[in-house]
Short mmCIF file of C-alpha atoms in Angstrom, two decimals:
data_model
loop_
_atom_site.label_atom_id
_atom_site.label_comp_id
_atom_site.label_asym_id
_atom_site.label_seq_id
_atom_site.Cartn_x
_atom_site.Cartn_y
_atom_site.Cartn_z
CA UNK A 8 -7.08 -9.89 -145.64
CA UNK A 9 -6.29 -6.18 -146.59
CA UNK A 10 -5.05 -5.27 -150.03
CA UNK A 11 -1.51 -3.52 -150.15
CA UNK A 12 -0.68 -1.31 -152.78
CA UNK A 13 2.21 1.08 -151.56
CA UNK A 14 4.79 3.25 -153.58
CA UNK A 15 7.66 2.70 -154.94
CA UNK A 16 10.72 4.15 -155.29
CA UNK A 17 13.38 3.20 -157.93
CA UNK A 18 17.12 5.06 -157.94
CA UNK A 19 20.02 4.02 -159.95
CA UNK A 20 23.44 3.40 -157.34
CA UNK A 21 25.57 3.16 -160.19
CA UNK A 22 25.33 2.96 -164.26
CA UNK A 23 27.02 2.05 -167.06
CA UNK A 24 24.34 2.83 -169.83
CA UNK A 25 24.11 6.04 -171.75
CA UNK A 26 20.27 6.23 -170.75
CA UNK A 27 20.72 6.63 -167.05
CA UNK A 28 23.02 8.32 -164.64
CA UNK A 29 23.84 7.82 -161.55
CA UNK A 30 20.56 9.74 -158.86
CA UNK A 31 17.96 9.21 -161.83
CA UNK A 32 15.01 8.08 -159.91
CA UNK A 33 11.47 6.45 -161.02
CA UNK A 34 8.35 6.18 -159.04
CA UNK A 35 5.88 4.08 -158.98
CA UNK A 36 1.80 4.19 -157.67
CA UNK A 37 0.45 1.45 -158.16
CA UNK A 38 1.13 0.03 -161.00
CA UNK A 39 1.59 3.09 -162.45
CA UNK A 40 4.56 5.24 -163.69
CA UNK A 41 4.68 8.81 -162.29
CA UNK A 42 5.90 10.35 -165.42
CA UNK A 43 5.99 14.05 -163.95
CA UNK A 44 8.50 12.37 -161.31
CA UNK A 45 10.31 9.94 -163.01
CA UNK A 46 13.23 9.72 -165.10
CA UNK A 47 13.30 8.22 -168.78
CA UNK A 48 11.99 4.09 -168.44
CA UNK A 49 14.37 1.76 -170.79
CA UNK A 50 12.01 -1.28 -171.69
CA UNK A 51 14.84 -3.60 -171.27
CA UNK A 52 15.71 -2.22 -167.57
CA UNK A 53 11.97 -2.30 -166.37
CA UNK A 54 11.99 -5.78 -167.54
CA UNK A 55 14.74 -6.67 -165.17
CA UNK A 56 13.43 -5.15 -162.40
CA UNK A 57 9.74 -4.99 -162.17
CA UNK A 58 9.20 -8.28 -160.44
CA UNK A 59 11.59 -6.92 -157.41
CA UNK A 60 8.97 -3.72 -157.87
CA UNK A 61 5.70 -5.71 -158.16
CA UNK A 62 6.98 -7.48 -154.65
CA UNK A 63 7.50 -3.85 -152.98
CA UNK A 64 4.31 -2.84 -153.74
CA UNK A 65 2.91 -5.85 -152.40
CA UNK A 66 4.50 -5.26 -149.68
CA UNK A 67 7.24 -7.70 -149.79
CA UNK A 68 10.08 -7.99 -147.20
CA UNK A 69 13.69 -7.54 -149.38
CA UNK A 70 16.59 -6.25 -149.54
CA UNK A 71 16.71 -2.80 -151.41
CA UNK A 72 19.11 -3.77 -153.43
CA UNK A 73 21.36 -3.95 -155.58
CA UNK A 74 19.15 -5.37 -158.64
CA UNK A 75 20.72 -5.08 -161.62
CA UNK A 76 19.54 -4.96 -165.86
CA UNK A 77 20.75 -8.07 -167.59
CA UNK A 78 21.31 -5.80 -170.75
CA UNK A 79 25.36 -7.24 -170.03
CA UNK A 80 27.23 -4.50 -172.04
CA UNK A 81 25.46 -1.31 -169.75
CA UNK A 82 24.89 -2.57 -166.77
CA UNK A 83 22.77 -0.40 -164.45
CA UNK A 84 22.51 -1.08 -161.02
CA UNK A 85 18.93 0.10 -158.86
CA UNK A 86 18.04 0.02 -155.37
CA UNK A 87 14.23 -0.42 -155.00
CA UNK A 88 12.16 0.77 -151.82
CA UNK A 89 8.66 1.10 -150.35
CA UNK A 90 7.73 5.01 -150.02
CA UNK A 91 4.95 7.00 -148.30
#
């Protein structure tokens, strides 16, 4: 069995939250953030999300959204892919 580990692309679709607009994007290698790439990370938002992002790196087969943060009064909504 080979090991996948493939890249990942996060990009907010729409956003209520004063900490992300709409086009902010993250990436992912690994399990690691590209910070020269990626946008600001809220703690809160990754904690929503990084299970759907563990699963694309794994090379899961989902939908790329919409996943939403659960923080209920700024709701940010991602769509998550497998990159090259």
């Amino acid at each position: 069995m080979s090991f996948v580990d493939k890249k990942v692309k996060v990009t907010v679709v729409d956003s209520l939250c004063p900490q992300y607009k709409v086009g902010d994007e993250l990436y992912f290698e690994g399990s690691m953030l590209d910070k020269e790439r990626s946008a600001n990370v809220c703690m809160v938002a990754m904690n929503a999300i990084y299970p759907f992002i563990y699963a694309f790196r794994r090379g899961g087969n989902l939908k790329h959204g919409p996943y939403q943060c659960t923080d209920c009064g700024e709701r940010v909504i991602f769509e998550i892919e497998a990159i090259d």
